[in-house]
Amino acid sequence: MAAPNVAVVGAGLVGLSTALCIAETCPSCSVTVLSDQFSPNTMSDVAAGILIPHTYPGTPIHVQKQWLKETFTYLFAISNSAEASEAGIHLVSGWQVFKNTPKEELPFWSDVVLGFRPMSKAELQKFPQHRFGQAFTTLKCDCPPYLLWLEKRLKATGVQMYTRKVADLWELHSEYNIVVNCAGIGAHQLVGDEKLFPVRGQVLQVHAPWVKNFIRDGDGLTYIYPGIHRVTLGGTREKESWSLSPDPGTTKDIFDRCCSLEPSLRGAQDIMVKVGLRPSRWCVRLQREVLSQGGVKLPVVHNYGHGAGGFSVHRGTAKEAARLVRECIAALQGSTSKAKL
Ligand code: FAD
């Protein structure tokens, strides 16, 4: 079989990182990214991009931990390179604080992030409404820079990128040997996945360069995540809401909640409001499927449904998707050689 043509549908965080993993691990493939939107217009561009995992109830914890480890190791290396600022990757230290001591004082990811420890009494004085806290250092990916850096890497490895809305994966069967579905919430319509639902998130991005530490309320709803240029203030989690319009009442509520954690934010300037839809599912769909019509087959690899934690696990899931693509190539090569016999 000649060099397999692989189409990756989607140019958010998951599509770009998956395309890069395929190009890196299957150098014989010709990889093309097809997407109706590119950065800065994807849902990934809205995210805060911090590596603090969200738990997928339908995925074994050891698998989620492996995805996080692979992602952390990959981004840590970038953060230690000369490309860190262009890629928008940086280390950030801070606190996760709780009004009541959580059942699980040591989350599964505590030994992946750096320097995880309970907060001291002196540190907790900064948060008079909270009784327990965890201090650690993690990584943050600023978008758009990280997505643009991925696009640059893809172009350098010869990957083509085209703006195209795909109505049905089957429409690609005559042009491509394998299709990888990284359409995020778009998969709801593209493959009719009823198990995939949006969790709307509204965030503010503000100018407050004096805020250097992240602060996250343990319930995950209120957070302050400093990036290279702007600080992200969050947030909301509205299940099944498809609205992309910012809500002014929510903006005020987020700002007030964040100011109660970090009063100096009252002086923040240049407030921008953004809304994104988390592509949520019981578990990430990382799976092979073979579409077939009239005896013609199209192998598909799905990689979507990363919900609230895509940044935390994206490199791990991209590696797994690339492995599934290699399995598809082996199956295609097997069927080609059988046909020749
Ligand atoms: P998307 O970015 O939505 O990309 C999907 C791509 O597919 C787009 O390019 C789209 O144009 C394309 N597409 C869709 N349908 C079609 C079609 N039919 N034809 C062609 N192209 C199509 N995660 C963390 O780990 N840490 C965080 O701090 C964090 N904060 C977040 C804050 C908010 C407010 C939100 C909304 C999310 C946050 N997340 C966070 C989650 C994270 O952003 C997502 O898990 C991740 O961005 C999902 O990436 P994706 O590439 O699957 O989706």
CSV table of C-alpha atoms and ligand atoms in Angstrom, one decimal:
chain,number,residue,atom,x,y,z
A,1,MET,CA,0.0,0.0,0.0
A,2,ALA,CA,1.3,3.5,-0.9
A,3,ALA,CA,1.6,6.2,1.8
A,4,PRO,CA,-1.8,6.2,3.6
A,5,ASN,CA,-3.7,9.4,3.4
A,6,VAL,CA,-5.0,10.3,6.9
A,7,ALA,CA,-7.6,13.1,7.4
A,8,VAL,CA,-8.0,14.6,10.9
A,9,VAL,CA,-11.3,16.4,11.3
A,10,GLY,CA,-11.0,19.3,13.8
A,11,ALA,CA,-8.4,21.9,14.5
A,12,GLY,CA,-8.9,22.5,18.2
A,13,LEU,CA,-6.4,21.3,20.8
A,14,VAL,CA,-7.3,17.6,20.3
A,15,GLY,CA,-7.3,17.7,16.5
A,16,LEU,CA,-3.9,19.6,16.2
A,17,SER,CA,-2.2,17.5,18.9
A,18,THR,CA,-3.5,14.3,17.4
A,19,ALA,CA,-2.4,15.3,13.9
A,20,LEU,CA,1.1,16.1,15.3
A,21,CYS,CA,1.4,12.7,17.0
A,22,ILE,CA,0.3,10.9,13.9
A,23,ALA,CA,2.8,12.8,11.8
A,24,GLU,CA,5.6,12.1,14.3
A,25,THR,CA,4.9,8.4,14.8
A,26,CYS,CA,3.8,7.4,11.2
A,27,PRO,CA,6.2,9.4,9.0
A,28,SER,CA,5.0,7.4,6.0
A,29,CYS,CA,1.5,8.9,6.3
A,30,SER,CA,0.3,11.9,4.5
A,31,VAL,CA,-1.7,13.9,7.1
A,32,THR,CA,-4.3,16.6,6.4
A,33,VAL,CA,-6.3,18.6,8.9
A,34,LEU,CA,-9.8,19.6,7.8
A,35,SER,CA,-11.8,22.0,10.0
A,36,ASP,CA,-14.6,24.5,9.7
A,37,GLN,CA,-12.8,26.7,12.4
A,38,PHE,CA,-9.2,27.3,13.3
A,39,SER,CA,-7.6,29.2,16.2
A,40,PRO,CA,-8.6,31.8,17.5
A,41,ASN,CA,-12.2,30.6,16.8
A,42,THR,CA,-12.2,27.2,18.4
A,43,MET,CA,-13.7,26.2,21.8
A,44,SER,CA,-10.1,25.4,22.9
A,45,ASP,CA,-9.3,29.1,22.5
A,46,VAL,CA,-11.7,30.0,25.3
A,47,ALA,CA,-10.1,27.6,27.9
A,48,ALA,CA,-7.9,28.6,30.8
A,49,GLY,CA,-5.7,25.6,29.8
A,50,ILE,CA,-4.4,24.7,33.2
A,51,LEU,CA,-3.3,21.1,34.0
A,52,ILE,CA,-5.6,20.2,36.8
A,53,PRO,CA,-7.5,17.0,35.8
A,54,HIS,CA,-11.1,16.6,35.7
A,55,THR,CA,-12.2,13.0,36.4
A,56,TYR,CA,-13.9,10.9,33.6
A,57,PRO,CA,-16.2,8.5,35.4
A,58,GLY,CA,-16.2,6.0,32.6
A,59,THR,CA,-12.3,5.8,32.2
A,60,PRO,CA,-10.2,3.8,34.7
A,61,ILE,CA,-8.2,6.1,36.9
A,62,HIS,CA,-4.8,4.5,36.0
A,63,VAL,CA,-5.5,5.4,32.3
A,64,GLN,CA,-6.4,9.0,33.1
A,65,LYS,CA,-3.3,9.3,35.2
A,66,GLN,CA,-1.2,7.9,32.4
A,67,TRP,CA,-2.7,10.5,29.9
A,68,LEU,CA,-2.0,13.3,32.4
A,69,LYS,CA,1.6,12.1,33.0
A,70,GLU,CA,2.3,11.9,29.3
A,71,THR,CA,0.8,15.4,28.8
A,72,PHE,CA,2.7,16.9,31.8
A,73,THR,CA,6.0,15.4,30.7
A,74,TYR,CA,5.6,16.7,27.2
A,75,LEU,CA,4.6,20.2,28.2
A,76,PHE,CA,7.2,20.4,31.0
A,77,ALA,CA,9.9,19.8,28.4
A,78,ILE,CA,8.5,22.6,26.3
A,79,SER,CA,8.3,24.9,29.3
A,80,ASN,CA,12.1,24.2,29.8
A,81,SER,CA,13.0,25.0,26.2
A,82,ALA,CA,13.6,28.2,24.3
A,83,GLU,CA,10.2,27.8,22.7
A,84,ALA,CA,8.2,28.1,26.0
A,85,SER,CA,7.0,31.7,25.5
A,86,GLU,CA,6.1,31.3,21.8
A,87,ALA,CA,4.3,28.1,22.7
A,88,GLY,CA,2.4,29.8,25.5
A,89,ILE,CA,3.5,27.1,28.0
A,90,HIS,CA,4.6,28.0,31.5
A,91,LEU,CA,4.8,26.7,35.1
A,92,VAL,CA,2.4,28.2,37.6
A,93,SER,CA,2.2,27.7,41.4
A,94,GLY,CA,-0.8,28.3,43.6
A,95,TRP,CA,-3.5,26.9,45.8
A,96,GLN,CA,-6.6,24.8,45.6
A,97,VAL,CA,-8.7,25.8,48.7
A,98,PHE,CA,-11.7,24.1,50.3
A,99,LYS,CA,-14.4,25.4,52.7
A,100,ASN,CA,-14.5,21.8,54.3
A,101,THR,CA,-11.8,19.2,54.2
A,102,PRO,CA,-12.4,17.0,51.1
A,103,LYS,CA,-13.0,13.2,51.4
A,104,GLU,CA,-10.0,12.7,49.1
A,105,GLU,CA,-7.1,14.7,50.6
A,106,LEU,CA,-4.7,13.2,48.1
A,107,PRO,CA,-6.1,13.3,44.6
A,108,PHE,CA,-4.8,10.7,42.1
A,109,TRP,CA,-2.8,13.3,40.3
A,110,SER,CA,-1.0,14.6,43.3
A,111,ASP,CA,2.3,12.9,42.4
A,112,VAL,CA,2.2,14.1,38.8
A,113,VAL,CA,2.1,17.9,39.5
A,114,LEU,CA,5.1,19.3,41.3
A,115,GLY,CA,5.6,19.8,45.0
A,116,PHE,CA,2.0,18.8,46.0
A,117,ARG,CA,1.5,19.4,49.8
A,118,PRO,CA,-1.2,20.5,52.2
A,119,MET,CA,-1.2,24.3,52.8
A,120,SER,CA,0.2,25.6,56.0
A,121,LYS,CA,-1.9,27.5,58.5
A,122,ALA,CA,0.0,30.6,57.7
A,123,GLU,CA,-0.9,30.2,53.9
A,124,LEU,CA,-4.5,29.5,54.8
A,125,GLN,CA,-4.7,33.0,56.4
A,126,LYS,CA,-5.0,34.4,52.9
A,127,PHE,CA,-8.3,32.6,52.6
A,128,PRO,CA,-10.4,33.3,55.7
A,129,GLN,CA,-13.5,31.5,54.3
A,130,HIS,CA,-11.5,28.3,53.7
A,131,ARG,CA,-10.4,25.6,56.1
A,132,PHE,CA,-8.2,23.3,54.1
A,133,GLY,CA,-6.0,23.7,51.0
A,134,GLN,CA,-3.4,22.2,48.7
A,135,ALA,CA,-0.4,23.9,47.3
A,136,PHE,CA,1.3,22.7,44.1
A,137,THR,CA,3.0,23.8,40.8
A,138,THR,CA,1.5,22.8,37.5
A,139,LEU,CA,1.6,23.8,33.9
A,140,LYS,CA,-0.7,26.2,31.9
A,141,CYS,CA,-1.1,26.4,28.1
A,142,ASP,CA,-2.1,29.8,26.9
A,143,CYS,CA,-4.3,29.9,23.8
A,144,PRO,CA,-4.2,31.0,21.0
A,145,PRO,CA,-0.3,30.8,21.3
A,146,TYR,CA,-0.3,27.0,22.0
A,147,LEU,CA,-2.6,26.2,19.1
A,148,LEU,CA,-0.6,28.5,16.7
A,149,TRP,CA,2.6,26.7,17.9
A,150,LEU,CA,1.0,23.3,17.1
A,151,GLU,CA,-0.1,24.6,13.7
A,152,LYS,CA,3.5,25.8,13.0
A,153,ARG,CA,4.9,22.4,14.0
A,154,LEU,CA,2.4,20.7,11.7
A,155,LYS,CA,3.3,22.8,8.7
A,156,ALA,CA,7.0,22.1,9.4
A,157,THR,CA,6.3,18.3,9.2
A,158,GLY,CA,4.4,18.7,5.9
A,159,VAL,CA,0.8,18.4,7.3
A,160,GLN,CA,-1.8,20.2,5.1
A,161,MET,CA,-4.6,22.2,6.7
A,162,TYR,CA,-7.8,23.2,4.9
A,163,THR,CA,-11.0,25.0,6.0
A,164,ARG,CA,-13.8,22.6,5.3
A,165,LYS,CA,-17.0,21.7,7.1
A,166,VAL,CA,-17.5,17.9,7.0
A,167,ALA,CA,-21.2,17.0,7.0
A,168,ASP,CA,-20.6,13.2,7.1
A,169,LEU,CA,-17.4,11.3,7.7
A,170,TRP,CA,-18.3,9.0,4.7
A,171,GLU,CA,-17.9,12.0,2.3
A,172,LEU,CA,-14.1,11.6,2.9
A,173,HIS,CA,-13.9,7.9,1.8
A,174,SER,CA,-12.8,8.5,-1.8
A,175,GLU,CA,-10.0,11.0,-0.8
A,176,TYR,CA,-8.6,9.4,2.4
A,177,ASN,CA,-7.7,5.9,3.7
A,178,ILE,CA,-8.2,6.7,7.4
A,179,VAL,CA,-10.3,9.5,9.1
A,180,VAL,CA,-9.7,10.7,12.6
A,181,ASN,CA,-12.6,12.4,14.3
A,182,CYS,CA,-11.5,15.2,16.6
A,183,ALA,CA,-14.6,17.4,16.2
A,184,GLY,CA,-15.2,18.2,19.9
A,185,ILE,CA,-18.8,19.1,20.5
A,186,GLY,CA,-19.2,19.1,16.7
A,187,ALA,CA,-19.3,15.3,17.0
A,188,HIS,CA,-22.8,15.5,18.4
A,189,GLN,CA,-24.0,16.4,14.9
A,190,LEU,CA,-21.2,14.8,12.8
A,191,VAL,CA,-21.6,11.3,14.1
A,192,GLY,CA,-24.9,11.7,16.0
A,193,ASP,CA,-23.4,10.9,19.4
A,194,GLU,CA,-26.3,11.4,21.8
A,195,LYS,CA,-23.9,10.6,24.8
A,196,LEU,CA,-22.0,13.8,24.0
A,197,PHE,CA,-23.4,17.0,25.6
A,198,PRO,CA,-22.2,20.6,26.0
A,199,VAL,CA,-21.2,22.0,29.4
A,200,ARG,CA,-21.2,25.8,28.8
A,201,GLY,CA,-18.4,27.8,30.4
A,202,GLN,CA,-18.2,31.5,30.6
A,203,VAL,CA,-14.9,33.1,31.6
A,204,LEU,CA,-13.3,36.6,31.9
A,205,GLN,CA,-9.9,37.4,30.7
A,206,VAL,CA,-8.5,40.4,32.5
A,207,HIS,CA,-5.3,42.5,32.7
A,208,ALA,CA,-4.0,42.1,36.3
A,209,PRO,CA,-0.3,41.5,35.9
A,210,TRP,CA,0.3,41.5,39.7
A,211,VAL,CA,-1.6,38.2,40.1
A,212,LYS,CA,1.1,35.5,39.9
A,213,ASN,CA,-0.4,32.5,41.7
A,214,PHE,CA,-3.4,30.4,40.6
A,215,ILE,CA,-6.3,30.1,43.1
A,216,ARG,CA,-9.0,27.5,42.6
A,217,ASP,CA,-11.9,26.9,44.9
A,218,GLY,CA,-12.1,23.1,45.5
A,219,ASP,CA,-15.6,22.9,44.0
A,220,GLY,CA,-13.9,23.9,40.7
A,221,LEU,CA,-16.4,26.6,39.9
A,222,THR,CA,-14.4,29.7,40.9
A,223,TYR,CA,-10.9,30.0,39.7
A,224,ILE,CA,-8.1,32.5,38.9
A,225,TYR,CA,-5.5,31.3,36.5
A,226,PRO,CA,-2.7,33.7,35.6
A,227,GLY,CA,-1.4,33.4,32.0
A,228,ILE,CA,1.6,35.0,30.3
A,229,HIS,CA,-0.4,38.2,29.4
A,230,ARG,CA,-3.8,37.9,30.9
A,231,VAL,CA,-5.5,36.3,33.9
A,232,THR,CA,-8.5,34.0,33.3
A,233,LEU,CA,-11.3,34.3,35.9
A,234,GLY,CA,-14.0,31.6,36.0
A,235,GLY,CA,-16.4,30.2,35.7
A,236,THR,CA,-19.6,28.4,35.1
A,237,ARG,CA,-20.6,24.8,34.3
A,238,GLU,CA,-24.0,24.8,32.6
A,239,LYS,CA,-25.0,21.3,31.4
A,240,GLU,CA,-26.8,21.0,28.1
A,241,SER,CA,-26.7,24.8,27.4
A,242,TRP,CA,-25.7,25.5,23.7
A,243,SER,CA,-25.7,29.3,24.1
A,244,LEU,CA,-22.5,31.1,23.1
A,245,SER,CA,-23.8,34.5,24.1
A,246,PRO,CA,-22.1,36.0,27.2
A,247,ASP,CA,-24.5,36.7,30.0
A,248,PRO,CA,-23.8,40.1,31.8
A,249,GLY,CA,-25.3,38.8,35.2
A,250,THR,CA,-22.9,35.9,35.0
A,251,THR,CA,-20.0,38.2,34.3
A,252,LYS,CA,-20.7,40.2,37.4
A,253,ASP,CA,-21.1,37.0,39.5
A,254,ILE,CA,-17.8,35.5,38.3
A,255,PHE,CA,-16.0,38.8,39.0
A,256,ASP,CA,-17.4,39.1,42.5
A,257,ARG,CA,-16.6,35.4,43.3
A,258,CYS,CA,-13.0,35.8,42.1
A,259,CYS,CA,-12.6,39.1,44.0
A,260,SER,CA,-13.7,37.4,47.2
A,261,LEU,CA,-10.8,34.9,46.7
A,262,GLU,CA,-8.3,37.6,45.5
A,263,PRO,CA,-9.6,41.1,46.6
A,264,SER,CA,-6.9,42.9,44.5
A,265,LEU,CA,-8.7,41.9,41.4
A,266,ARG,CA,-11.0,44.8,42.0
A,267,GLY,CA,-8.3,46.8,40.2
A,268,ALA,CA,-8.3,44.5,37.1
A,269,GLN,CA,-8.6,46.3,33.8
A,270,ASP,CA,-9.7,45.5,30.2
A,271,ILE,CA,-12.2,42.8,31.0
A,272,MET,CA,-13.0,40.5,28.1
A,273,VAL,CA,-15.8,37.9,28.3
A,274,LYS,CA,-15.6,34.5,26.5
A,275,VAL,CA,-17.9,31.5,26.3
A,276,GLY,CA,-17.1,27.9,25.3
A,277,LEU,CA,-18.8,24.6,25.2
A,278,ARG,CA,-17.0,21.7,26.9
A,279,PRO,CA,-17.5,18.5,24.8
A,280,SER,CA,-18.6,16.3,27.7
A,281,ARG,CA,-19.2,12.6,27.9
A,282,TRP,CA,-19.1,9.8,30.4
A,283,CYS,CA,-15.6,9.0,29.0
A,284,VAL,CA,-13.4,10.2,26.2
A,285,ARG,CA,-14.3,8.4,23.0
A,286,LEU,CA,-11.0,6.9,21.9
A,287,GLN,CA,-12.0,4.1,19.6
A,288,ARG,CA,-11.6,2.5,16.2
A,289,GLU,CA,-14.7,2.0,14.0
A,290,VAL,CA,-15.0,0.8,10.4
A,291,LEU,CA,-17.6,2.5,8.2
A,292,SER,CA,-18.8,0.5,5.3
A,293,GLN,CA,-21.1,1.1,2.3
A,294,GLY,CA,-21.5,-1.2,-0.7
A,295,GLY,CA,-18.5,-3.2,0.2
A,296,VAL,CA,-16.2,-0.2,0.5
A,297,LYS,CA,-14.7,0.4,4.0
A,298,LEU,CA,-13.4,3.5,5.7
A,299,PRO,CA,-11.5,3.0,9.0
A,300,VAL,CA,-12.2,5.8,11.5
A,301,VAL,CA,-10.5,6.6,14.8
A,302,HIS,CA,-12.6,8.7,17.2
A,303,ASN,CA,-10.9,11.1,19.7
A,304,TYR,CA,-13.4,13.5,21.2
A,305,GLY,CA,-15.4,14.1,24.4
A,306,HIS,CA,-12.6,15.6,26.6
A,307,GLY,CA,-15.1,17.7,28.6
A,308,ALA,CA,-13.6,20.0,31.2
A,309,GLY,CA,-10.1,18.4,31.1
A,310,GLY,CA,-8.8,18.4,27.5
A,311,PHE,CA,-5.7,20.4,28.2
A,312,SER,CA,-4.8,18.1,31.1
A,313,VAL,CA,-4.8,14.9,29.0
A,314,HIS,CA,-4.5,15.9,25.4
A,315,ARG,CA,-1.0,14.6,24.6
A,316,GLY,CA,-1.8,11.3,26.2
A,317,THR,CA,-5.0,10.8,24.2
A,318,ALA,CA,-3.3,12.0,21.0
A,319,LYS,CA,-0.6,9.3,21.5
A,320,GLU,CA,-3.4,6.7,22.0
A,321,ALA,CA,-5.2,7.9,18.9
A,322,ALA,CA,-2.0,7.7,16.8
A,323,ARG,CA,-1.5,4.1,18.1
A,324,LEU,CA,-5.0,3.3,16.8
A,325,VAL,CA,-4.2,4.9,13.5
A,326,ARG,CA,-1.1,2.6,13.2
A,327,GLU,CA,-3.4,-0.4,14.0
A,328,CYS,CA,-5.7,0.8,11.1
A,329,ILE,CA,-2.7,1.0,8.8
A,330,ALA,CA,-1.6,-2.5,9.7
A,331,ALA,CA,-5.1,-3.8,9.1
A,332,LEU,CA,-5.2,-2.0,5.7
A,333,GLN,CA,-1.8,-3.4,4.7
A,334,GLY,CA,-2.9,-6.9,5.8
A,335,SER,CA,-6.0,-6.7,3.6
A,336,THR,CA,-3.9,-5.3,0.6
A,337,SER,CA,-1.4,-8.2,0.8
A,338,LYS,CA,-4.2,-10.8,1.2
A,339,ALA,CA,-5.9,-9.3,-1.9
A,340,LYS,CA,-2.6,-9.7,-3.9
A,341,LEU,CA,-2.3,-13.4,-3.0
B,1,FAD,P1,-12.7,22.1,20.0
B,1,FAD,O1,-11.7,23.1,20.5
B,1,FAD,O2,-14.1,22.5,20.1
B,1,FAD,O3,-12.3,21.7,18.6
B,1,FAD,C1,-13.1,21.0,17.7
B,1,FAD,C2,-12.7,21.3,16.3
B,1,FAD,O4,-13.5,20.6,15.4
B,1,FAD,C3,-12.9,22.8,15.9
B,1,FAD,O5,-11.8,23.2,15.1
B,1,FAD,C4,-14.2,22.8,15.1
B,1,FAD,O6,-14.2,23.8,14.1
B,1,FAD,C5,-14.0,21.4,14.4
B,1,FAD,N1,-15.3,20.8,13.9
B,1,FAD,C6,-16.4,20.5,14.6
B,1,FAD,N2,-17.3,19.9,13.8
B,1,FAD,C7,-16.8,19.9,12.5
B,1,FAD,C8,-17.3,19.5,11.3
B,1,FAD,N3,-18.5,18.9,11.1
B,1,FAD,N4,-16.5,19.7,10.2
B,1,FAD,C9,-15.2,20.2,10.3
B,1,FAD,N5,-14.7,20.6,11.5
B,1,FAD,C10,-15.5,20.5,12.6
B,1,FAD,N6,-9.4,21.9,30.1
B,1,FAD,C11,-8.3,21.8,30.9
B,1,FAD,O7,-7.7,20.8,30.9
B,1,FAD,N7,-7.9,22.8,31.7
B,1,FAD,C12,-8.6,24.0,31.8
B,1,FAD,O8,-8.2,24.9,32.5
B,1,FAD,C13,-9.8,24.1,31.0
B,1,FAD,N8,-10.6,25.3,31.1
B,1,FAD,C14,-11.7,25.4,30.3
B,1,FAD,C15,-12.5,26.5,30.4
B,1,FAD,C16,-13.6,26.6,29.6
B,1,FAD,C17,-14.5,27.9,29.8
B,1,FAD,C18,-13.9,25.6,28.7
B,1,FAD,C19,-15.1,25.8,27.7
B,1,FAD,C20,-13.2,24.5,28.6
B,1,FAD,C21,-12.1,24.3,29.4
B,1,FAD,N9,-11.3,23.2,29.4
B,1,FAD,C22,-10.2,23.0,30.1
B,1,FAD,C23,-11.7,22.0,28.5
B,1,FAD,C24,-10.9,22.1,27.2
B,1,FAD,O9,-11.0,23.4,26.6
B,1,FAD,C25,-11.6,21.1,26.2
B,1,FAD,O10,-11.6,19.8,26.7
B,1,FAD,C26,-10.8,21.1,24.9
B,1,FAD,O11,-10.6,22.4,24.4
B,1,FAD,C27,-11.5,20.3,23.8
B,1,FAD,O12,-10.8,20.4,22.6
B,1,FAD,P2,-11.3,19.8,21.2
B,1,FAD,O13,-10.2,20.0,20.3
B,1,FAD,O14,-11.9,18.5,21.4
B,1,FAD,O15,-12.6,20.8,20.9
